[in-house]
Short mmCIF file of C-alpha atoms in Angstrom, two decimals:
data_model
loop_
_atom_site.label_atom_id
_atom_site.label_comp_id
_atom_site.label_asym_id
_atom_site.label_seq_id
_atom_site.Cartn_x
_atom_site.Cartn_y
_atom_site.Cartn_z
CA UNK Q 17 0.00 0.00 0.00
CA UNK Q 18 1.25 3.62 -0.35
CA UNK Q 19 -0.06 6.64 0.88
CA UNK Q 20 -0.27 9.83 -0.71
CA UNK Q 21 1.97 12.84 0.05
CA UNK Q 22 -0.34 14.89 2.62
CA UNK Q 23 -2.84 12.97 2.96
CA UNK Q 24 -4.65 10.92 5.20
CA UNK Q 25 -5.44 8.15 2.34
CA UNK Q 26 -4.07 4.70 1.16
CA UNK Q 27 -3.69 3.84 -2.17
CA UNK Q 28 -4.76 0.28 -2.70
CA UNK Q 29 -7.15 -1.81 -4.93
CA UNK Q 30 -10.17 -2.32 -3.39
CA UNK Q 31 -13.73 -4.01 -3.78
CA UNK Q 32 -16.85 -2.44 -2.68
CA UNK Q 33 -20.93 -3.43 -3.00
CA UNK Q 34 -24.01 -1.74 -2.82
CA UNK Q 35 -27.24 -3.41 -3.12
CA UNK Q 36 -30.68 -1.68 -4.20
CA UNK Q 37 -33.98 -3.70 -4.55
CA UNK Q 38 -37.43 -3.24 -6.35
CA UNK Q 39 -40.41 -1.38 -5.73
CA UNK Q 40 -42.23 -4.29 -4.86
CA UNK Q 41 -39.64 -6.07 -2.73
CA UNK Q 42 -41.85 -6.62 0.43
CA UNK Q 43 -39.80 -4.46 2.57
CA UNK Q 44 -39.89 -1.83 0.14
CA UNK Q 45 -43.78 -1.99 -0.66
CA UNK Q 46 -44.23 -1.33 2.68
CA UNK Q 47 -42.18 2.02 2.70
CA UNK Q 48 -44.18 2.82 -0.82
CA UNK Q 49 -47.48 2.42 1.31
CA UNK Q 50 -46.16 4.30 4.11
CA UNK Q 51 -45.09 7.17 2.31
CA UNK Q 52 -48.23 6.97 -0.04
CA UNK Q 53 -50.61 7.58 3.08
CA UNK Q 54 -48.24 10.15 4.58
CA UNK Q 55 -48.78 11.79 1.00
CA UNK Q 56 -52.49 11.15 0.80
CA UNK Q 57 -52.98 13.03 4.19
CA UNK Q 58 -50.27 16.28 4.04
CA UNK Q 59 -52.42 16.79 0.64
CA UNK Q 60 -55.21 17.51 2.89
CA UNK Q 61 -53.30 18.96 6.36
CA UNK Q 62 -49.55 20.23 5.61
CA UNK Q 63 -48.67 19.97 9.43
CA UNK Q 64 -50.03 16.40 10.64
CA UNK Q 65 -48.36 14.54 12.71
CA UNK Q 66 -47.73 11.04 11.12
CA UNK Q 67 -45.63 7.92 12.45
CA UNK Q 68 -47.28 5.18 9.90
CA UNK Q 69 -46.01 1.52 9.71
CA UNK Q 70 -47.09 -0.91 7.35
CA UNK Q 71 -46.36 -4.84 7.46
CA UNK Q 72 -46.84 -7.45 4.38
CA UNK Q 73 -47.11 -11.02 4.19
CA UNK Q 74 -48.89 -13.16 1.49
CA UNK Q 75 -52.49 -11.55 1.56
CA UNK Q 76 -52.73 -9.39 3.77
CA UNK Q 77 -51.60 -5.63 4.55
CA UNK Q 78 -51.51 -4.34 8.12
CA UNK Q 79 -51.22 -0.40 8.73
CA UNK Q 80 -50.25 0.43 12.29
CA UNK Q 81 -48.86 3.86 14.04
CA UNK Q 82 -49.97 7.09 15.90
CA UNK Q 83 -51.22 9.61 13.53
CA UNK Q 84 -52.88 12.59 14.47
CA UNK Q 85 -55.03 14.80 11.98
CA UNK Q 86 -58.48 16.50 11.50
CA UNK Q 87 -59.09 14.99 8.04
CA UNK Q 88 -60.59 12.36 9.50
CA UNK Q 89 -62.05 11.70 5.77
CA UNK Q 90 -58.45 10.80 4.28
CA UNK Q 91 -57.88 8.87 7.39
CA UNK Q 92 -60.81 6.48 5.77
CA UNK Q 93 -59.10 6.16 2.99
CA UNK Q 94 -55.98 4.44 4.11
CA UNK Q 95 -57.56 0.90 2.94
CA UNK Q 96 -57.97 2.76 -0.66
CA UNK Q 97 -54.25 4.58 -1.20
CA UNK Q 98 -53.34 0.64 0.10
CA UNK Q 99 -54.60 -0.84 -2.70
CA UNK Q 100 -54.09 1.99 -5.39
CA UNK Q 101 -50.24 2.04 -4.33
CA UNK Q 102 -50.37 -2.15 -4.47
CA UNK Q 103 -52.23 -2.30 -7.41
CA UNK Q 104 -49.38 0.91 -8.98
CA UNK Q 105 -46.60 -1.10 -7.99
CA UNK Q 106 -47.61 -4.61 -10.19
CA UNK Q 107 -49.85 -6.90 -7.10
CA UNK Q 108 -52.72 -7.12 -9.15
CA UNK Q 109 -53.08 -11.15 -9.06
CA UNK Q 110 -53.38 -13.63 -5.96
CA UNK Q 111 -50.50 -16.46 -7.62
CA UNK Q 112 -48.09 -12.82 -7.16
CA UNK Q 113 -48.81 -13.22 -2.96
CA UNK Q 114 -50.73 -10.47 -3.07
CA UNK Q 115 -53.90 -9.17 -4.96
CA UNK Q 116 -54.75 -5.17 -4.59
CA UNK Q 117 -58.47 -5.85 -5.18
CA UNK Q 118 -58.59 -8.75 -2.39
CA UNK Q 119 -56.08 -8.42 -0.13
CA UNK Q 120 -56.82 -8.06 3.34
CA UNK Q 121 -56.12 -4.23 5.18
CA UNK Q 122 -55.57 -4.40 8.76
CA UNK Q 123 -55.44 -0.73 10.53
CA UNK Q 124 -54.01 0.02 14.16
CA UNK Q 125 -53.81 3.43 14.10
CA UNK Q 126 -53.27 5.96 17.66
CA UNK Q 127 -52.70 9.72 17.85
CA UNK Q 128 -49.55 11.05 18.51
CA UNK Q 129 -48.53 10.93 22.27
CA UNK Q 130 -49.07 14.01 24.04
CA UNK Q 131 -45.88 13.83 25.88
CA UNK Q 132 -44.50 13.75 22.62
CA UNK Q 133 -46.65 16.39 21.06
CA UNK Q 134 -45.86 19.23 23.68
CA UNK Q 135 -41.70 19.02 23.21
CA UNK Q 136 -42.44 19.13 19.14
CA UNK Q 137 -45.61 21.62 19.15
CA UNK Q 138 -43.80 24.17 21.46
CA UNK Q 139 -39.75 23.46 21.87
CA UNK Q 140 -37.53 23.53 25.14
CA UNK Q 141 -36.09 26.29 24.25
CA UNK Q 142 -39.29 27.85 23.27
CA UNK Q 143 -40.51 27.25 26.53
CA UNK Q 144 -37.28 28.58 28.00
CA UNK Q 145 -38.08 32.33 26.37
CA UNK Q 146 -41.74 31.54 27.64
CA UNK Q 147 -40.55 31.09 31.08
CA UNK Q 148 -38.44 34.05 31.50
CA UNK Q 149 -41.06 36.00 29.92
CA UNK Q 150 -40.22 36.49 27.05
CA UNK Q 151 -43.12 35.84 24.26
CA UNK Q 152 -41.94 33.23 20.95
CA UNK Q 153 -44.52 32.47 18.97
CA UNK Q 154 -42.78 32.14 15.85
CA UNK Q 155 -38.89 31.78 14.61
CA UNK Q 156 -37.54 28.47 13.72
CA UNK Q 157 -37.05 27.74 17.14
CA UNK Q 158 -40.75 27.14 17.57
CA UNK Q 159 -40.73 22.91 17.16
CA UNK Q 160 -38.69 20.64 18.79
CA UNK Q 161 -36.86 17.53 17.43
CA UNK Q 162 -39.55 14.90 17.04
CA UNK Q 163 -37.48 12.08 18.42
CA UNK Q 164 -33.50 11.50 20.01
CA UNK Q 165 -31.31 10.66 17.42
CA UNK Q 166 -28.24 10.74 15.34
CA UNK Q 167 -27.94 10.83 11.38
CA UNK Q 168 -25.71 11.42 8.77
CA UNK Q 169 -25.50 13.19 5.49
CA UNK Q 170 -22.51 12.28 2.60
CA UNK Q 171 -21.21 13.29 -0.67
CA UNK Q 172 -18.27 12.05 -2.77
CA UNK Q 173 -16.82 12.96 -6.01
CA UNK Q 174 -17.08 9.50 -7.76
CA UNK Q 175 -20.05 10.50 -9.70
CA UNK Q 176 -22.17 13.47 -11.21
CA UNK Q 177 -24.56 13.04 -8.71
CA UNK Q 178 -21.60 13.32 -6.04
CA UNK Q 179 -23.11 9.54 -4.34
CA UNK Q 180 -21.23 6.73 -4.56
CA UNK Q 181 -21.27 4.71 -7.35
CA UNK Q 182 -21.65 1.31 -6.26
CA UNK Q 183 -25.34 2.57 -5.16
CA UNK Q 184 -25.80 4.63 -8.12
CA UNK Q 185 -25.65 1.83 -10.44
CA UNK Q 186 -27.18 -0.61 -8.36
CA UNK Q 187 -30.21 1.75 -8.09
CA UNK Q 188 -30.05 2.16 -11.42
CA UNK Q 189 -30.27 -1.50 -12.25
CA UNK Q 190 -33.56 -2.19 -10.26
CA UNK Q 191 -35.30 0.78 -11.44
CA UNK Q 192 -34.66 -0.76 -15.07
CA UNK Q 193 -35.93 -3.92 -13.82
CA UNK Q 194 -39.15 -2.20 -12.88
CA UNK Q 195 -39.16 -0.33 -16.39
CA UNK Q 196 -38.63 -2.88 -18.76
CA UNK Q 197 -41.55 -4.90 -16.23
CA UNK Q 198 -44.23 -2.11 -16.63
CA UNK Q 199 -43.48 -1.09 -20.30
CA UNK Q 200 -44.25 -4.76 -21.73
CA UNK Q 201 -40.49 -5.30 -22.54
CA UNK Q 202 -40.19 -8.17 -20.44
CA UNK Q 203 -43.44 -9.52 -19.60
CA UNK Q 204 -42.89 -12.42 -17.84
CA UNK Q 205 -41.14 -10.31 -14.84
CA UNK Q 206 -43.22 -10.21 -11.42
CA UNK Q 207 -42.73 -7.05 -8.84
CA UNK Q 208 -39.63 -8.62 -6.68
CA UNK Q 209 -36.24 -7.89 -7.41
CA UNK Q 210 -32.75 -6.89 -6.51
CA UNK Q 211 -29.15 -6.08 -7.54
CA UNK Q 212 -25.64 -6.27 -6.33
CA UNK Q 213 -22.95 -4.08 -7.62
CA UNK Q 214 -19.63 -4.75 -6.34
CA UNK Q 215 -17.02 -1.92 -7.75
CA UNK Q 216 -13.11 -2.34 -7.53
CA UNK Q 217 -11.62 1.05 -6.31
CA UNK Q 218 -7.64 2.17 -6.80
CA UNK Q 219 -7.53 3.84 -3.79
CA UNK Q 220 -10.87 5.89 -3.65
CA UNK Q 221 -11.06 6.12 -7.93
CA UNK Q 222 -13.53 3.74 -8.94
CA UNK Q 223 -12.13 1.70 -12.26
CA UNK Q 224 -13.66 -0.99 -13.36
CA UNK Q 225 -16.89 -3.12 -12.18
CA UNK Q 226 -16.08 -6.63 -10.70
CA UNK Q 227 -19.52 -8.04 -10.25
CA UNK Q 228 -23.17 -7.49 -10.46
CA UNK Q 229 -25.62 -9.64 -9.40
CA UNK Q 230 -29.63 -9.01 -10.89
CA UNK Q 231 -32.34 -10.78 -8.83
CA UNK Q 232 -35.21 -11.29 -11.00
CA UNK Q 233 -38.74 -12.34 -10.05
CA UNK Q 234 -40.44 -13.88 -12.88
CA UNK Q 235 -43.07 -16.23 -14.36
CA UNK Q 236 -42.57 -20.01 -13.81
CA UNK Q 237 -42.81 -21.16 -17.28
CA UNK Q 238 -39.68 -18.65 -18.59
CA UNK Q 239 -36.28 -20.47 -19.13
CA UNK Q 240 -33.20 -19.38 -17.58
CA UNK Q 241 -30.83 -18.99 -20.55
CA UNK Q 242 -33.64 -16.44 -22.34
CA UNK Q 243 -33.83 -14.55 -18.48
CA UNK Q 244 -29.51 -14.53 -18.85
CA UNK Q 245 -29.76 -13.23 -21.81
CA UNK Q 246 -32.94 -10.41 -21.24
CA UNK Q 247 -31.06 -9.08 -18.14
CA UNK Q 248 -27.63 -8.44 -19.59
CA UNK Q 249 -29.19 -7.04 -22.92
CA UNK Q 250 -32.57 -4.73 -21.36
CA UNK Q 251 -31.30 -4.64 -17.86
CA UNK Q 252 -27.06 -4.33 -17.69
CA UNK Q 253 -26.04 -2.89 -20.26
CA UNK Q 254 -28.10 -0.12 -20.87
CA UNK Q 255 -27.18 0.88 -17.32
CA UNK Q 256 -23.85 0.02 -17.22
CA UNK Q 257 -20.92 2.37 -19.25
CA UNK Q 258 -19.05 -0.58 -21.31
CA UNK Q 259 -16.23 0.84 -20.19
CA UNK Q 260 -16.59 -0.34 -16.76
CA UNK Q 261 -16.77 -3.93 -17.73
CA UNK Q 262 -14.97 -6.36 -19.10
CA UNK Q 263 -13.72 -10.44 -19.10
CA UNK Q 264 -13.11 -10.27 -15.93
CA UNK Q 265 -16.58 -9.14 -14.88
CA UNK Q 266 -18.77 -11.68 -13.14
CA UNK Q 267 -22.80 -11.46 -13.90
CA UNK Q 268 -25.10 -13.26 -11.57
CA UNK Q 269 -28.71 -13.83 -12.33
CA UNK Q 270 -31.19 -15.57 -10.41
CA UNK Q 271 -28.11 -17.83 -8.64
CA UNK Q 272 -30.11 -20.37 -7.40
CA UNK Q 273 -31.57 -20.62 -10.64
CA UNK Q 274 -35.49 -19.73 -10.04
CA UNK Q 275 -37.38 -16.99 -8.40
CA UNK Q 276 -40.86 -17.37 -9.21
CA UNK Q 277 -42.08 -17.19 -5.27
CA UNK Q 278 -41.77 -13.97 -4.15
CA UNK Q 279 -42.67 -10.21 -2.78
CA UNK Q 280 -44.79 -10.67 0.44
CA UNK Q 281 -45.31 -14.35 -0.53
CA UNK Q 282 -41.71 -15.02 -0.39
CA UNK Q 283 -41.17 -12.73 2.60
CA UNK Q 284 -42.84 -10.89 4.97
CA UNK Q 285 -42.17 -6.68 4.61
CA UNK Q 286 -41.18 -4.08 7.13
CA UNK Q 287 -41.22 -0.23 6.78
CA UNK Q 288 -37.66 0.64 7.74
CA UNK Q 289 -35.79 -2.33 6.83
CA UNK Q 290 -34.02 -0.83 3.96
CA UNK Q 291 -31.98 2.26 5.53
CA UNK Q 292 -28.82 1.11 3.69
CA UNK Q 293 -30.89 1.01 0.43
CA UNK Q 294 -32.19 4.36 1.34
CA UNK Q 295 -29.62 6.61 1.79
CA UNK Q 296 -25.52 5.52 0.33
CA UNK Q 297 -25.32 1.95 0.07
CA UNK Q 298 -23.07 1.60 3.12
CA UNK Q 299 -20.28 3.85 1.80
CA UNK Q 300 -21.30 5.99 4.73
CA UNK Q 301 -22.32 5.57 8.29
CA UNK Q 302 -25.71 5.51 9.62
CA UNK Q 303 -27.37 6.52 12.66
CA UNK Q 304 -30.16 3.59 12.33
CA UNK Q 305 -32.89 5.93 11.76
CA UNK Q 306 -35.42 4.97 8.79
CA UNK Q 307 -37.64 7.64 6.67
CA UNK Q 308 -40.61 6.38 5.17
CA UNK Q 309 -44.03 7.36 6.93
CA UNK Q 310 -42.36 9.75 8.99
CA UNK Q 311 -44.01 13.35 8.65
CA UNK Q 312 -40.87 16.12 8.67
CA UNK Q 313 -40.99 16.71 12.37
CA UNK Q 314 -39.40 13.33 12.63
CA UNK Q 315 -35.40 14.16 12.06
CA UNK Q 316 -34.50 10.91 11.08
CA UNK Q 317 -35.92 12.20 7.90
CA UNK Q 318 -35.23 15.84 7.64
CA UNK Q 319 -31.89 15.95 9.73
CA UNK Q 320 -30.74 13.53 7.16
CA UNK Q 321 -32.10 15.53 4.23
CA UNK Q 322 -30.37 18.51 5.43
CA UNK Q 323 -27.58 16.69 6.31
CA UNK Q 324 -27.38 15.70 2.55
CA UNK Q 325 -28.02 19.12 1.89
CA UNK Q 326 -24.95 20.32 3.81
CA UNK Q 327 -22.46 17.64 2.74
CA UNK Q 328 -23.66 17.87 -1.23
CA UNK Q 329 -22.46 21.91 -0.98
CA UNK Q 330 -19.48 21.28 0.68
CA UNK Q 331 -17.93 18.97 -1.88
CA UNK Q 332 -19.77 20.55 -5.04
CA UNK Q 333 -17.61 23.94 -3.61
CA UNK Q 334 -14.29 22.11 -3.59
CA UNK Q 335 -13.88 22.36 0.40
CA UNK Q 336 -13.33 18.99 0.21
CA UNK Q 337 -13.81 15.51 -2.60
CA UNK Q 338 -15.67 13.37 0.23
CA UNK Q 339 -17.83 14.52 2.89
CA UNK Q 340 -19.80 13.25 6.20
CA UNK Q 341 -21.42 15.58 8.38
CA UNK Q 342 -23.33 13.99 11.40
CA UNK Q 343 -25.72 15.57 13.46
CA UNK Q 344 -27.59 14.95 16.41
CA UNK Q 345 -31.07 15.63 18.63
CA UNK Q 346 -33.03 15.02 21.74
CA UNK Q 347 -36.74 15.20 21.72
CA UNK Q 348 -38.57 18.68 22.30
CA UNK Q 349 -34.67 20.76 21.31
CA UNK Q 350 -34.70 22.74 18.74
CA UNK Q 351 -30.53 23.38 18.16
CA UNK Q 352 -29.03 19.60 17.29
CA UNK Q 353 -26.40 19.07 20.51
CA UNK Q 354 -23.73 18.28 18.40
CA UNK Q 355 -22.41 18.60 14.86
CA UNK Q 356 -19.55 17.11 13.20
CA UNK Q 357 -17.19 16.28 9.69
CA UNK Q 358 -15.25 14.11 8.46
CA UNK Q 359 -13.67 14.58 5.12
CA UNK Q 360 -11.28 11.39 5.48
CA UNK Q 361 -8.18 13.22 4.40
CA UNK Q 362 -9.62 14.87 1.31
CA UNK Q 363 -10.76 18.65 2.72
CA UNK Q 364 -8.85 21.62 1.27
CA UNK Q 365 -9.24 22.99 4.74
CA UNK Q 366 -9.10 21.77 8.36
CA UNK Q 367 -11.87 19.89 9.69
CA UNK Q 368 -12.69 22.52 12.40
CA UNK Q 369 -12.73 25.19 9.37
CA UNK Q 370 -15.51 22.82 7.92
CA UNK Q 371 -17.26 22.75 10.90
CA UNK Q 372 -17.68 26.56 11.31
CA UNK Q 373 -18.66 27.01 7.84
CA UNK Q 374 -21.42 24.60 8.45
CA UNK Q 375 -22.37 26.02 11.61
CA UNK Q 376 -22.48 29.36 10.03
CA UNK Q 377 -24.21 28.82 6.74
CA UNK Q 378 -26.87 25.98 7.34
CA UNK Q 379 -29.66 25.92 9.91
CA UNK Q 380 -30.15 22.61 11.12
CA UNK Q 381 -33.51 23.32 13.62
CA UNK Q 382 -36.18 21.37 12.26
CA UNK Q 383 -38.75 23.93 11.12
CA UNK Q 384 -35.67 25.85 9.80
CA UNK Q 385 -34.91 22.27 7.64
CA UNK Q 386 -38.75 22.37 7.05
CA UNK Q 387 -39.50 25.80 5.97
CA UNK Q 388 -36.34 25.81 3.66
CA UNK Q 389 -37.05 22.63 1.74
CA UNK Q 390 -41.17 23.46 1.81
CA UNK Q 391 -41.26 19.35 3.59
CA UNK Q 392 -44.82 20.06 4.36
CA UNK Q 393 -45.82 18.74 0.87
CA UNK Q 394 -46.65 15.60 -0.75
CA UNK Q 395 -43.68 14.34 -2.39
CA UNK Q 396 -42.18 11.30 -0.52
CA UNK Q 397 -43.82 8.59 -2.07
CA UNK Q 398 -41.64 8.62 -4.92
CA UNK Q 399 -38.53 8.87 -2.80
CA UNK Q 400 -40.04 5.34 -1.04
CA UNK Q 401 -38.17 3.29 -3.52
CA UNK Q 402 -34.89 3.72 -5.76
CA UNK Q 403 -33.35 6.56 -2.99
CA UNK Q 404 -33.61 9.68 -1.68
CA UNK Q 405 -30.35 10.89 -2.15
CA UNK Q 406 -28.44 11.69 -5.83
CA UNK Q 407 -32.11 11.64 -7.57
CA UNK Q 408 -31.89 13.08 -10.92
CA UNK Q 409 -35.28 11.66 -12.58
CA UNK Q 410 -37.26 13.53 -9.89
CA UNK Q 411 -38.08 17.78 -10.23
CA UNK Q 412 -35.56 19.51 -8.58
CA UNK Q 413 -38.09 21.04 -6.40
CA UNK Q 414 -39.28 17.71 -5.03
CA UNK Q 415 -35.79 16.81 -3.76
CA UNK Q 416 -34.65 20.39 -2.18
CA UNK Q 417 -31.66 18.58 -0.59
CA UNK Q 418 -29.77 18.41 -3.48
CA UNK Q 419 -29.90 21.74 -5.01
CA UNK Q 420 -26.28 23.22 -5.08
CA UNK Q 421 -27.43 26.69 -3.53
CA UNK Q 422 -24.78 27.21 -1.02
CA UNK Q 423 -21.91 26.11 -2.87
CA UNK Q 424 -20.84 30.50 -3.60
CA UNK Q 425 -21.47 31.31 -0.56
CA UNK Q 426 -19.41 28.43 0.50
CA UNK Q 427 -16.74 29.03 -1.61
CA UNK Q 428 -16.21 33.14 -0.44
CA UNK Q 429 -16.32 32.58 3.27
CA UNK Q 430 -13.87 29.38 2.99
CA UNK Q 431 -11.00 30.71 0.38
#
């Protein structure tokens, strides 16, 4: 191994993997649903209060969490955005595991806890100001942190989209899975699926792809060479620059050689099990926190959109070519009670440099992180599945977090 001149990196060939899965995986239908009824109910009250998780298994649906809202009237239509948002993502036959027309819909669903409620409605250090006498009734110190916590926020140079590659492309990959399902390309594919991308890194340059591996629910009566060959020719290598691969690059599909039982059938789903999926593929830490039916008083959602937010601007400004910022929170506070970086040898400037600049140029209370990205809106469904983070097929104003608009500002303060 040999390490640079001046840096805190080791040059050395390396192999790293990032997995992504389908829309209809059953962990990931369940953060779909989630996010679909936390959609279906900010459309009708912006500041609800909505913890919603759903669970799958072959048949049935089960919707549980403490919600609290006056539009009672969208509240009975949880049953109907859970079968529209089945029925959207391909479950539309009982042989799949799951039928949208006649699958059962189990709800469970509590208002938030008031001993929750008053730390997020009115913060501590709201009622600090209140307490001395001193009236607050707006400022973006007005909500407190919906939960205790810790999350992160990352950016690299490796690709346009400053994520990692390895998740990139394996996002990539199952989203063209779904495509080429829904568009009639390859109509013997069912909802499940995943991917593996493992990339081999000189040092932290990524050069050349070692393996990918497509997971590929399908009809029973298809045979495997004609599935081989439909995944590497609609699936791989439209994804894929040919540059990347060559002889030495192993392809996996379907190892075991059949997946015909799958999505809830195959598995039972879980909101939250996909955080890795979610957010860099495990290039980057996280603080265990998952997003999906989590209105944006809950920071492990919008700390780690902001967080995203911060460490995007940093490394799109040059301060440094990789980038974690973590943050964290206690319930009913405002101010996060700590902040740090980590540039992992790469910053142009110190660490503690870093550090101010993101102390002085990003507001990190919640209904700061709110009121800057306009969260009260529906637009996470679409985040449920493929990412949240390095989206490029979504509007720019639908994921706020990665708009480059502190990367000048940035840049004058730091050089």
């Amino acid at each position: 191994m040999e390490r640079q001149p001046g840096k805190n990196q080791v040059k050395y060939r390396r192999l790293v993997t990032s997995e992504s899965v389908t829309e209809g995986h059953p962990d990931k239908l369940c953060d779909k649903i989630a996010d679909s009824i936390l959609d279906s109910i900010l459309q009708e009250d912006p500041g609800a209060r909505v913890a919603c998780e759903v669970a799958v298994t072959t048949g049935l649906v089960m919707v549980m969490g403490e919600i609290s809202t006056p539009c009672w009237h969208t509240m009975a239509r949880v049953a109907d955005t859970v079968r529209e948002t089945v029925l959207d993502i391909g479950y539309s036959r009982a042989k799949y595991g799951l039928d949208a027309e006649t699958c059962g819909v189990i709800t469970s669903i509590n208002g938030q806890s008031g001993d929750i409620a008053q730390g997020v409605n009115k913060s501590l250090e709201a009622r600090q100001l209140e307490a001395a006498g001193e009236v607050n009734n707006s400022g973006f110190s007005r909500l407190g942190a919906g939960d205790q916590g810790l999350m992160y926020g990352f950016a690299t140079r490796e690709t346009p989209e400053l994520m990692p590659m390895p998740i990139v492309i394996a996002h990539k990959l199952v989203k063209r899975l779904a495509e080429v399902r829904k568009d009639g390309t390859l109509e013997y594919l069912r909802p499940d699926g995943k991917s593996l991308v493992t990339i081999e890194y000189d040092g932290d340059v990524p050069k050349r792809i070692e393996g990918v591996v497509i997971a590929a629910q399908h009809d029973p009566d298809v045979e495997y060479e004609r599935l081989m060959e439909d995944m590497v020719e609609h699936v791989i290598r439209p994804v894929i620059p040919a540059r990347f691969m060559d002889e030495r690059t192993n392809i996996f599909v379907n190892p075991t050689g059949r997946f015909v039982i799958g999505g809830p059938q195959g598995d039972s789903g879980l909101t939250g099990r996909k955080i890795i999926v979610d957010t860099y593929g495990g290039a980057a830490r996280h603080g265990g926190g998952s997003f999906s039916g989590k209105d944006p008083t809950k920071v492990d959602r919008t700390a780690a959109y902001a967080l995203r937010w911060v460490a995007k601007n940093l490394v799109a400004a040059g301060i440094a070519d990789t980038c974690e910022v973590q943050a964290s929170y206690v319930i009913g506070r405002a101010q996060p009670i700590s902040i740090d970086v980590e540039t992992f040898g790469t910053g142009k400037v110190g660490d503690e440099e870093i550090l101010r600049l993101v102390k002085k140029h990003f507001d990190l209370r919640p209904a700061a992180i709110i009121d800057h990205f306009q969260l009260e809106r529906p637009i996470y469904s679409p985040l449920a599945a493929y990412g949240h983070f390095g989206r490029t097929d979504l509007p720019e104003e639908d994921v706020p977090w990665e708009k480059l608009d502190k990367v000048d500002a940035l840049k004058n303060d730091a050089f």
